[in-house]
Coordinates of C-alpha atoms in Angstrom, one line a residue:
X1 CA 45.5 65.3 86.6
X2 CA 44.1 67.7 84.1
X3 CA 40.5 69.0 85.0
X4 CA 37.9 67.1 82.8
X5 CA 36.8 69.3 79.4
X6 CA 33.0 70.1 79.3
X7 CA 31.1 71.1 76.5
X8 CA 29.9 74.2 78.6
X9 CA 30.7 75.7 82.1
X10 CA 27.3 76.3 82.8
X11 CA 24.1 74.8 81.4
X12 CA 21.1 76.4 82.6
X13 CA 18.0 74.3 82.5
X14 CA 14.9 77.3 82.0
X15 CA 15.1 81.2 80.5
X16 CA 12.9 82.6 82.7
X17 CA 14.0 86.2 85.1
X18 CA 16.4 83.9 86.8
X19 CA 17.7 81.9 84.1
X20 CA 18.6 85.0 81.8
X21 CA 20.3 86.8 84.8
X22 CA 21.9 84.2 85.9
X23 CA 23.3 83.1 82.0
X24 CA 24.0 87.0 80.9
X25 CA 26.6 87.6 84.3
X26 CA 28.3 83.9 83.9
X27 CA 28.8 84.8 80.4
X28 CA 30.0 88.7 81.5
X29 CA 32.3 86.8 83.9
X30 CA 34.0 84.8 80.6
X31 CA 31.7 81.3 80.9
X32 CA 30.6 79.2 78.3
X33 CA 27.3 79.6 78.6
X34 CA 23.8 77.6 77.4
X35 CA 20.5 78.1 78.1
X36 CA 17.6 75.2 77.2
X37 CA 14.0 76.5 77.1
X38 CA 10.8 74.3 76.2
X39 CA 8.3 77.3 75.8
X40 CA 9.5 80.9 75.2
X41 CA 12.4 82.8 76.7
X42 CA 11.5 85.4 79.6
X43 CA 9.5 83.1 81.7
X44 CA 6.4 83.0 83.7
X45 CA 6.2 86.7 84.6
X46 CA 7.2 87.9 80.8
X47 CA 5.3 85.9 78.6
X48 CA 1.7 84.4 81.1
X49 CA 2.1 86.0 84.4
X50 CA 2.9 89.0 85.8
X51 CA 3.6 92.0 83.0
X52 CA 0.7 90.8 80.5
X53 CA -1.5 90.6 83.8
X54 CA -0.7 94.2 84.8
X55 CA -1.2 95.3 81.4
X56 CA -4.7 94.1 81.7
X57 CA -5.3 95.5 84.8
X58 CA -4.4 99.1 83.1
X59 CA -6.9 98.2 80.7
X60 CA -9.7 97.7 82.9
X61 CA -8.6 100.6 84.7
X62 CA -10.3 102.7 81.7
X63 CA -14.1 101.6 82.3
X64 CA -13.2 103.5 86.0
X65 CA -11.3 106.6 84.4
X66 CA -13.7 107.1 81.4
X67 CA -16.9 107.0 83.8
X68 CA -15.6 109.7 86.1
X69 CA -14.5 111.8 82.8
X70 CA -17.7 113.3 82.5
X71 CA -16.9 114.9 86.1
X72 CA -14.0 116.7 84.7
X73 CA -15.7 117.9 82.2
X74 CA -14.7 115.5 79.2
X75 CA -17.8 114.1 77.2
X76 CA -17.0 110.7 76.1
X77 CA -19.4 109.0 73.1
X78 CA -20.1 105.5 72.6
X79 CA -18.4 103.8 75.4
X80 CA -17.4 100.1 73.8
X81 CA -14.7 97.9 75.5
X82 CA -13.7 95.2 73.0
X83 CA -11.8 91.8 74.5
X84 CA -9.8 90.9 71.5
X85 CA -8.4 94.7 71.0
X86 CA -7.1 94.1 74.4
X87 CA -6.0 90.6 75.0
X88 CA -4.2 90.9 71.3
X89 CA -2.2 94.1 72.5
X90 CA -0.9 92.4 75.7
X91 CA -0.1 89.4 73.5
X92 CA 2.1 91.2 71.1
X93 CA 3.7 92.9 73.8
X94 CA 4.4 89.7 75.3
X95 CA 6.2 89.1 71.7
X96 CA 8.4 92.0 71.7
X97 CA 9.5 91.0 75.5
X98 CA 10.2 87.4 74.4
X99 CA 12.4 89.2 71.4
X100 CA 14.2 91.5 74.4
X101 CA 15.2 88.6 76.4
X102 CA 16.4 86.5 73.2
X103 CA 18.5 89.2 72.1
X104 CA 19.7 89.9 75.8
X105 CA 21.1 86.5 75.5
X106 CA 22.5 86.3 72.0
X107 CA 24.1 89.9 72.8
X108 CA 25.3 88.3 75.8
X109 CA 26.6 85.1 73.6
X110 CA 24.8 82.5 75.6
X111 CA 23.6 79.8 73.4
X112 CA 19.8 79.1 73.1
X113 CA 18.3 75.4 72.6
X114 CA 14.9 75.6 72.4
X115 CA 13.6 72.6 73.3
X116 CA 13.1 70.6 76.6
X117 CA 16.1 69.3 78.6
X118 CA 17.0 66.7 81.2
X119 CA 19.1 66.2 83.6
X120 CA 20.9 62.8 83.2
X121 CA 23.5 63.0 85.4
X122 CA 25.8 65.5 87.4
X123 CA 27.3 66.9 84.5
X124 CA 25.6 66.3 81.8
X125 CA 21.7 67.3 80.3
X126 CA 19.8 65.6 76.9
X127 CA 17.9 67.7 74.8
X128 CA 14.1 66.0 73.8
X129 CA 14.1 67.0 70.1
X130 CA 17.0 66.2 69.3
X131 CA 18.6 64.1 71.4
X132 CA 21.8 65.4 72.0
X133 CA 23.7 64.8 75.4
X134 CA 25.5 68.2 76.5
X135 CA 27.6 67.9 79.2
X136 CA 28.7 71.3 81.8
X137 CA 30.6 71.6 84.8
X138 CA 27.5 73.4 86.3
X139 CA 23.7 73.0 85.7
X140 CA 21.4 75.5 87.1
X141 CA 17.6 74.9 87.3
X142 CA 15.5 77.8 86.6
X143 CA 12.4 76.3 85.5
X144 CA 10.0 78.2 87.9
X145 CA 6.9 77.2 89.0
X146 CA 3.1 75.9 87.4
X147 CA -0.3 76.3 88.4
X148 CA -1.6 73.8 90.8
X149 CA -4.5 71.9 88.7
X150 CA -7.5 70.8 91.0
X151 CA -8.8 67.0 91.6
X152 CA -12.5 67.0 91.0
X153 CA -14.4 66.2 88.9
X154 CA -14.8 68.1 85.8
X155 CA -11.5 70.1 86.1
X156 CA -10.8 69.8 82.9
X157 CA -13.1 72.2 81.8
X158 CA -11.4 75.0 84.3
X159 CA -8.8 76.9 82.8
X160 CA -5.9 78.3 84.6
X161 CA -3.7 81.6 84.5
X162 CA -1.6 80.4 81.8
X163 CA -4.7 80.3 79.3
X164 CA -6.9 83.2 80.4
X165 CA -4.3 85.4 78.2
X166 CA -5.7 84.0 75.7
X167 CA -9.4 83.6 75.8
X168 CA -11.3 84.1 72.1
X169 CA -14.0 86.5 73.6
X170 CA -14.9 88.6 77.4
X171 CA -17.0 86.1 79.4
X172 CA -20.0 87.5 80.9
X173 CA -19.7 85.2 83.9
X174 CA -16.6 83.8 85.6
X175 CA -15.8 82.0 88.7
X176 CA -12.9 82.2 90.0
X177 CA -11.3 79.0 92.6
X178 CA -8.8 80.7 95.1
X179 CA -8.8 84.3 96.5
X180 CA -4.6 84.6 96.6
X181 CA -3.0 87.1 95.0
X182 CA -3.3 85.8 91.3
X183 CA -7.4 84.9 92.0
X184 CA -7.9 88.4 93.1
X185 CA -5.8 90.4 90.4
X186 CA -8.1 88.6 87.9
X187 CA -11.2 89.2 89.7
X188 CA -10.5 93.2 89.9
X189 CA -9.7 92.7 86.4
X190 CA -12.9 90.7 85.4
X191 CA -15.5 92.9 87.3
X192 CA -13.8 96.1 85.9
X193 CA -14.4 95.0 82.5
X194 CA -17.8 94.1 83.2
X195 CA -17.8 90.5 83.6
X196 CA -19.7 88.8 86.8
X197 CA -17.1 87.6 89.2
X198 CA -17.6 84.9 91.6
X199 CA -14.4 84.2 93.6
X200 CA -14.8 80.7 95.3
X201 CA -12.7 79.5 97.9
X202 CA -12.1 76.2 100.0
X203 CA -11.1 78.3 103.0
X204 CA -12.7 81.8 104.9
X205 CA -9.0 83.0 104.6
X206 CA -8.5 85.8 101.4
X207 CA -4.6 87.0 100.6
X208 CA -2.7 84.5 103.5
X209 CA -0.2 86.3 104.9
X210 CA -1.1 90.4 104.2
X211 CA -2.2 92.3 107.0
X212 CA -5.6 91.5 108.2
X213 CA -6.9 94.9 107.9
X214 CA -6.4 95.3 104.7
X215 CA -7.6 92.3 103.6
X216 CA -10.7 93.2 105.4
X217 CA -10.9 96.4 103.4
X218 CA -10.1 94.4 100.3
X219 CA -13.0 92.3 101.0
X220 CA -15.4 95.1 102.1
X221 CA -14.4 97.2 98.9
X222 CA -14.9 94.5 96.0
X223 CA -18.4 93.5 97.4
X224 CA -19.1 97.1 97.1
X225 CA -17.9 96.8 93.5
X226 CA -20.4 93.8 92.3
X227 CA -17.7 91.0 93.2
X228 CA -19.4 87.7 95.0
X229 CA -17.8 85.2 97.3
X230 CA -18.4 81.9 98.5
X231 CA -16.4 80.8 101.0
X232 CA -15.7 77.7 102.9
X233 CA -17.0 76.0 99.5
X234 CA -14.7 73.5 98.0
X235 CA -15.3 72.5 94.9
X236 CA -17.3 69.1 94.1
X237 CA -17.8 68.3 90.2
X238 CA -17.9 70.7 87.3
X239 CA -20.3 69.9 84.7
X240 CA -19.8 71.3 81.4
X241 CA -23.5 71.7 79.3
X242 CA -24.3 71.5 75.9
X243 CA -24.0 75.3 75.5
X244 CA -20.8 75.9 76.7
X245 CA -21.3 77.1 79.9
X246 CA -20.2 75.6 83.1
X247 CA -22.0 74.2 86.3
X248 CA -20.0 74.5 89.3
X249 CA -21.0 71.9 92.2
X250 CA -19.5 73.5 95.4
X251 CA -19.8 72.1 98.9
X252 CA -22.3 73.7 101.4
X253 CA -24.6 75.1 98.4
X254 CA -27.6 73.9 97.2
X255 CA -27.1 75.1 94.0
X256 CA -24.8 75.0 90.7
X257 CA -23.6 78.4 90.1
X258 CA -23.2 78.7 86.3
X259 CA -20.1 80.7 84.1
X260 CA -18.8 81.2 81.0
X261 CA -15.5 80.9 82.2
X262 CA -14.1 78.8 85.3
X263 CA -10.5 80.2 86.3
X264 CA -8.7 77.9 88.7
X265 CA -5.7 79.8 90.8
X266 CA -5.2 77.7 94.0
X267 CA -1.9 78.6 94.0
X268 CA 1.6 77.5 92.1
X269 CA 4.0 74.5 92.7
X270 CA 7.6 73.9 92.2
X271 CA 8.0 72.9 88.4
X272 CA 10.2 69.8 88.6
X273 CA 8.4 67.0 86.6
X274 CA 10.6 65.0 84.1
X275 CA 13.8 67.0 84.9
X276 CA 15.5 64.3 85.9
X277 CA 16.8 65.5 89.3
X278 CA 16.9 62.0 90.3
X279 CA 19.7 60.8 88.3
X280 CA 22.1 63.6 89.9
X281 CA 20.5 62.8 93.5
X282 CA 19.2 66.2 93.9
X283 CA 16.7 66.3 96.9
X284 CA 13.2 67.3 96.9
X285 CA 11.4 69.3 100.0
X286 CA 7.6 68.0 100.9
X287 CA 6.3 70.5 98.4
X288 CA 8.3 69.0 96.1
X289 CA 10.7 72.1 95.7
X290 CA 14.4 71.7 94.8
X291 CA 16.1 72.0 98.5
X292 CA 18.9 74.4 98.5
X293 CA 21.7 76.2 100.3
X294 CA 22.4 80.0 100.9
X295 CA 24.1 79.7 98.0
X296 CA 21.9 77.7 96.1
X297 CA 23.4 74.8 95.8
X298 CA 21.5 71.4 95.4
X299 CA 22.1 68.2 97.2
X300 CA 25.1 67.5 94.1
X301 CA 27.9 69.9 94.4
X302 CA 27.3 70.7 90.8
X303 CA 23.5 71.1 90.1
X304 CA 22.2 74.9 91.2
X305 CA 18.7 76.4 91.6
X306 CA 17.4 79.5 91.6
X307 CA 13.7 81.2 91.6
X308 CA 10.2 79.7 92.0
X309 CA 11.8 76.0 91.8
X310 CA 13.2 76.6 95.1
X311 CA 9.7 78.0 96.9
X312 CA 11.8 80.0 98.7
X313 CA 9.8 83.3 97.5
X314 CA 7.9 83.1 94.5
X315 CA 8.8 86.6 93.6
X316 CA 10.3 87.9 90.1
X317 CA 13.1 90.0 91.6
X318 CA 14.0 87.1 93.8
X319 CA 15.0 85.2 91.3
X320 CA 17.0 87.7 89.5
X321 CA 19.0 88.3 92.7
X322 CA 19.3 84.8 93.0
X323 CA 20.6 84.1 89.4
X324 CA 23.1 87.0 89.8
X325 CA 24.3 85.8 93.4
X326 CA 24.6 82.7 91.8
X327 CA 26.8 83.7 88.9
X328 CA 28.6 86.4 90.7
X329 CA 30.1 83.7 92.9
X330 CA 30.3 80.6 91.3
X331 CA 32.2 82.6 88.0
X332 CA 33.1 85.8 89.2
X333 CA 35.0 84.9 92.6
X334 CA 32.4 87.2 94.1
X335 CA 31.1 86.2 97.4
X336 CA 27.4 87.5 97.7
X337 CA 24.0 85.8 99.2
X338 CA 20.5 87.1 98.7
X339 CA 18.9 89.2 101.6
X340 CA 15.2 87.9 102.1
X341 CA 14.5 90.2 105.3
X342 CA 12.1 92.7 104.3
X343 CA 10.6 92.1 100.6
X344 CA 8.4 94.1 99.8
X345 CA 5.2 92.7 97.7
X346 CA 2.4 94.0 95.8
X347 CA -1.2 92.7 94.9
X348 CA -2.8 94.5 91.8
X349 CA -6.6 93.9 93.0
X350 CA -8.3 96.8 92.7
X351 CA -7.9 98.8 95.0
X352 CA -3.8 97.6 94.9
X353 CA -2.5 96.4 98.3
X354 CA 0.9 96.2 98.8
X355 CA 3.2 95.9 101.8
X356 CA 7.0 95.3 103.5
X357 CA 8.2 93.9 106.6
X358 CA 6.0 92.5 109.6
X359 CA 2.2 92.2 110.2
X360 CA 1.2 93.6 113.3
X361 CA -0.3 90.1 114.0
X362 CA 3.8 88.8 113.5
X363 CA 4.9 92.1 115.0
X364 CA 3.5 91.3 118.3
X365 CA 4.2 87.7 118.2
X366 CA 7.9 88.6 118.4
X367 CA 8.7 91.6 119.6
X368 CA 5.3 92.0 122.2
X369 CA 5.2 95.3 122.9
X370 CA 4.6 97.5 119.5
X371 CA 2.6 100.5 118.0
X372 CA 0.1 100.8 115.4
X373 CA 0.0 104.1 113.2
X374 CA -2.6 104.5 110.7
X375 CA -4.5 106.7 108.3
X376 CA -7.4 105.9 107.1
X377 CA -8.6 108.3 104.6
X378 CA -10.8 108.9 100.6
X379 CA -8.2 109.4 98.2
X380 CA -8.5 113.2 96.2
X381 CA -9.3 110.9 92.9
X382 CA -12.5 109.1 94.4
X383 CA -14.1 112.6 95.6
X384 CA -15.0 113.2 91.6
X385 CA -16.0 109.9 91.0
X386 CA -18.3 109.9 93.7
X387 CA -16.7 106.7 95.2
X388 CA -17.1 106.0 98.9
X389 CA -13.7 103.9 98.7
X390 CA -11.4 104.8 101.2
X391 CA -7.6 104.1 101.0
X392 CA -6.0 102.9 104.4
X393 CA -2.2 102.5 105.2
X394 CA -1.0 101.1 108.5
X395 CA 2.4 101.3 110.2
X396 CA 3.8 98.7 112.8
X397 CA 6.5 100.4 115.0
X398 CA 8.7 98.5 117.8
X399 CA 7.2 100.7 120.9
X400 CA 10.8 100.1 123.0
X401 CA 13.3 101.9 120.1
X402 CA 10.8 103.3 117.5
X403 CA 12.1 101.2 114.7
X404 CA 9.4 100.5 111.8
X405 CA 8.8 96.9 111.5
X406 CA 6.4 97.0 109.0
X407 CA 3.9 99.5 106.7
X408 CA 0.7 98.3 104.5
X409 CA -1.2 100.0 102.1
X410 CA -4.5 99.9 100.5
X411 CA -5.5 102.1 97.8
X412 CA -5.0 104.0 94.1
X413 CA -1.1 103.6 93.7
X414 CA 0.0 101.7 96.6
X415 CA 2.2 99.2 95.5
X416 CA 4.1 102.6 93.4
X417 CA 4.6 104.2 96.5
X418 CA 5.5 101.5 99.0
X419 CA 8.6 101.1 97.1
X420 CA 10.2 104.0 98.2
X421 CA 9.0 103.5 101.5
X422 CA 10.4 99.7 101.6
X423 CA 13.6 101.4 101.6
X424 CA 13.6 103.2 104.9
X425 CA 12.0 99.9 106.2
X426 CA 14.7 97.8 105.2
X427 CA 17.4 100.7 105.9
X428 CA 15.8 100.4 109.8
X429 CA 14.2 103.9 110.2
X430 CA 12.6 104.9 112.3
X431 CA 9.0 106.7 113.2
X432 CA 10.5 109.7 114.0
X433 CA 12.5 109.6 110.8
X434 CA 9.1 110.0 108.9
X435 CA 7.5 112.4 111.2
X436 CA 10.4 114.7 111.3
X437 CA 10.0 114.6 107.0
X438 CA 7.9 117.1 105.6
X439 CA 5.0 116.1 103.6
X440 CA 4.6 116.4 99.9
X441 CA 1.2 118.1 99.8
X442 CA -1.3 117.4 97.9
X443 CA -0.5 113.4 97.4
X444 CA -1.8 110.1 98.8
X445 CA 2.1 109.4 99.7
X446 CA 2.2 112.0 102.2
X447 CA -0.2 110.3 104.5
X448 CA 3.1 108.1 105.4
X449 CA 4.7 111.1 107.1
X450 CA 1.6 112.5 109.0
X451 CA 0.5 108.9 110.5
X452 CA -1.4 109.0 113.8

């Protein structure tokens, strides 16, 4: 029996990092490829997350860097930060990105709908403007993840990360619901600019999961810089006043703290609303992520996922490995799987933290018996700006064969140079290995090589 013709071999539901990867190496590997995107192509981390939000941490980097020029001997007149010079710069970047990644697909001759699509069955999609029913012999959901929106009330008055990009004017006050890694990139990026930050959060917990030392120094180092924080304070009611501004009702406070600007980033869930999984019998987890293989297979043998939708690890690079894995196997013949042991990660607060392999708290939880190498030390750059912030960087060694398990970083330029080192973590160095290295003198990096 002849195989049944479909109108594509692979219709991929979401152009986000994964989506693109995963339609531009089908299509290298001679698939008919389609693509359906709702909003924009490149995704979260292109076009509201990730780039635009680094771009505006470099910009608030300057109110820092212009107030220590005078100690270098530069004289700088009439100091002015304007909001709209910024936020429209970052916007039209976020233009020119969504160009790169349309013309990465047409080059790549993946065909674009842009519009919203469904799933309505195991082979087949329908598009909501104009109807259309497509059918594929694969479907691969990309569609990422969306900010979790809060239940009290008044929330509609919050905003979230996807609208911050876009606010008309530089609030003087903002409060700021979670302290993960999205809460605290914004807060570093609010208080630099000159804005007062409140960061409120339900629990006494800051950036779950990094090393508690750093987050400690995290903590201690933003209070220094103006930040406030109210923890153990879940949110009651927000009350929106006749001027604009915000009260915020929190538990265990007697009084409404009041902002311009209420940011809600409690964290990101698996987008899968309206997709239609259902009618292909594709399983959910209890967070209401897409289960999948190694391979990324759903629940139906022909329905794929790949990147935030999964909850695997929420991480850009993820799901490009993923998409490629994906694509590389399924078209190509190529039998790959995605290697999750040792990712590094990166939190552009500032200072930046940023850090690979194991705690020491989940170093000694499995392996018992390891060391603890740090430095603890005032970067070169903070002597002229008469700063008393201190960078720290920790490393967890396995004390029976010397092996690094694990190295975290706090300070200027962490997360640039902890890529280099995430390689000899994930290659399985050891101490040694960096002691017998001779430092690159004089740099914050080279504290890595002379740890005690």
């Amino acid at each position: 029996m002849a195989e049944q013709e479909y109108d594509y071999d692979l219709f991929v539901i979401g152009a986000g990092s994964g989506g693109v990867r995963a339609s531009r190496i089908a299509s290298s590997h001679g698939a008919r490829v389609a693509v359906a995107e709702e909003y924009r192509v490149g995704g979260t981390c292109v076009i509201r997350g990730c780039v635009p939000k680094k771009l505006l941490v470099y910009g608030s980097h300057f109110a820092e860097e212009l107030q220590d020029a005078a100690n270098y001997g530069w004289t700088v007149d009439k100091m002015n930060f304007d909001w709209p010079t910024l936020r429209d710069a970052v916007n039209k970047d976020v233009d020119r990105l969504n160009a790169a990644y349309t013309s990465t697909l047409e080059n790549n001759k993946v065909e674009r709908f842009l519009e919203r699509a469904t799933i309505t069955g195991p082979h087949s999609v329908k598009l909501a403007d104009s109807g259309r029913e497509i059918t594929a012999k694969y479907i691969l959901v990309a569609t990422g993840a969306w900010p979790v929106t809060p239940t009290f009330e008044g929330a509609e008055h919050c905003i979230t990360s996807n609208e911050v990009f876009h606010l008309p004017e530089l609030p003087r006050k903002v409060i700021i619901a979670g302290a993960g890694y999205i809460a605290l990139e914004f807060a570093g990026i609010f208080n630099a600019l000159g804005s007062h930050v409140t960061v409120v959060n339900r629990s006494e917990t800051l950036l779950r999961g990094y090393d508690e030392t750093l987050r400690d120094r995290l903590l201690q180092i933003t209070m220094a810089r103006g930040i406030e924080y109210k923890f153990n304070c879940p949110f009651e009611k927000v009350v929106k006043r006749e001027d604009g501004c915000m009260e915020a009702y929190l538990k265990n406070q007697p009084d409404p703290i009041v902002a311009d600007v209420i940011l809600v980033a409690t964290g990101r869930k698996p987008k899968v609303e309206g997709l239609g999984l259902e009618n292909a019998g594709v399983e959910l987890g209890e967070r209401g992520e897409i289960k999948v293989d190694e391979h990324n297979r759903t629940s139906c043998d022909s329905i794929y996922a790949v990147g935030d939708v999964t909850d695997r690890v929420q991480l850009t690079p993820v799901a490009i490995r993923e998409g490629q894995a994906f694509a590389d196997r399924v078209f190509g013949g190529i039998e790959r799987k995605v290697d999750y042991d040792c990712i590094p990660s990166a939190v552009f607060s500032q200072p930046p933290l940023a850090a690979v392999g194991l705690t020491e708290g989940q170093a000694r939880n499995r392996y018992g018996n390891v060391k603890v190498y740090s430095s603890d030390f005032r970067p070169m750059k903070n002597v002229f700006g008469h700063r008393p912030e201190r960078g720290l960087y920790k490393m967890v060694v396995d004390a029976n064969t010397d092996k690094v398990l694990g190295i975290h970083m706090i300070g200027p330029e962490a997360p640039e140079i902890l890529q280099a080192a995430a390689v000899a973590v994930k290659a399985g160095l050891t101490k040694a290995a960096f002691d017998d290295t001779v430092a690159l003198h004089p740099s914050m990096a080279e504290e890595l090589v002379l740890l005690k």
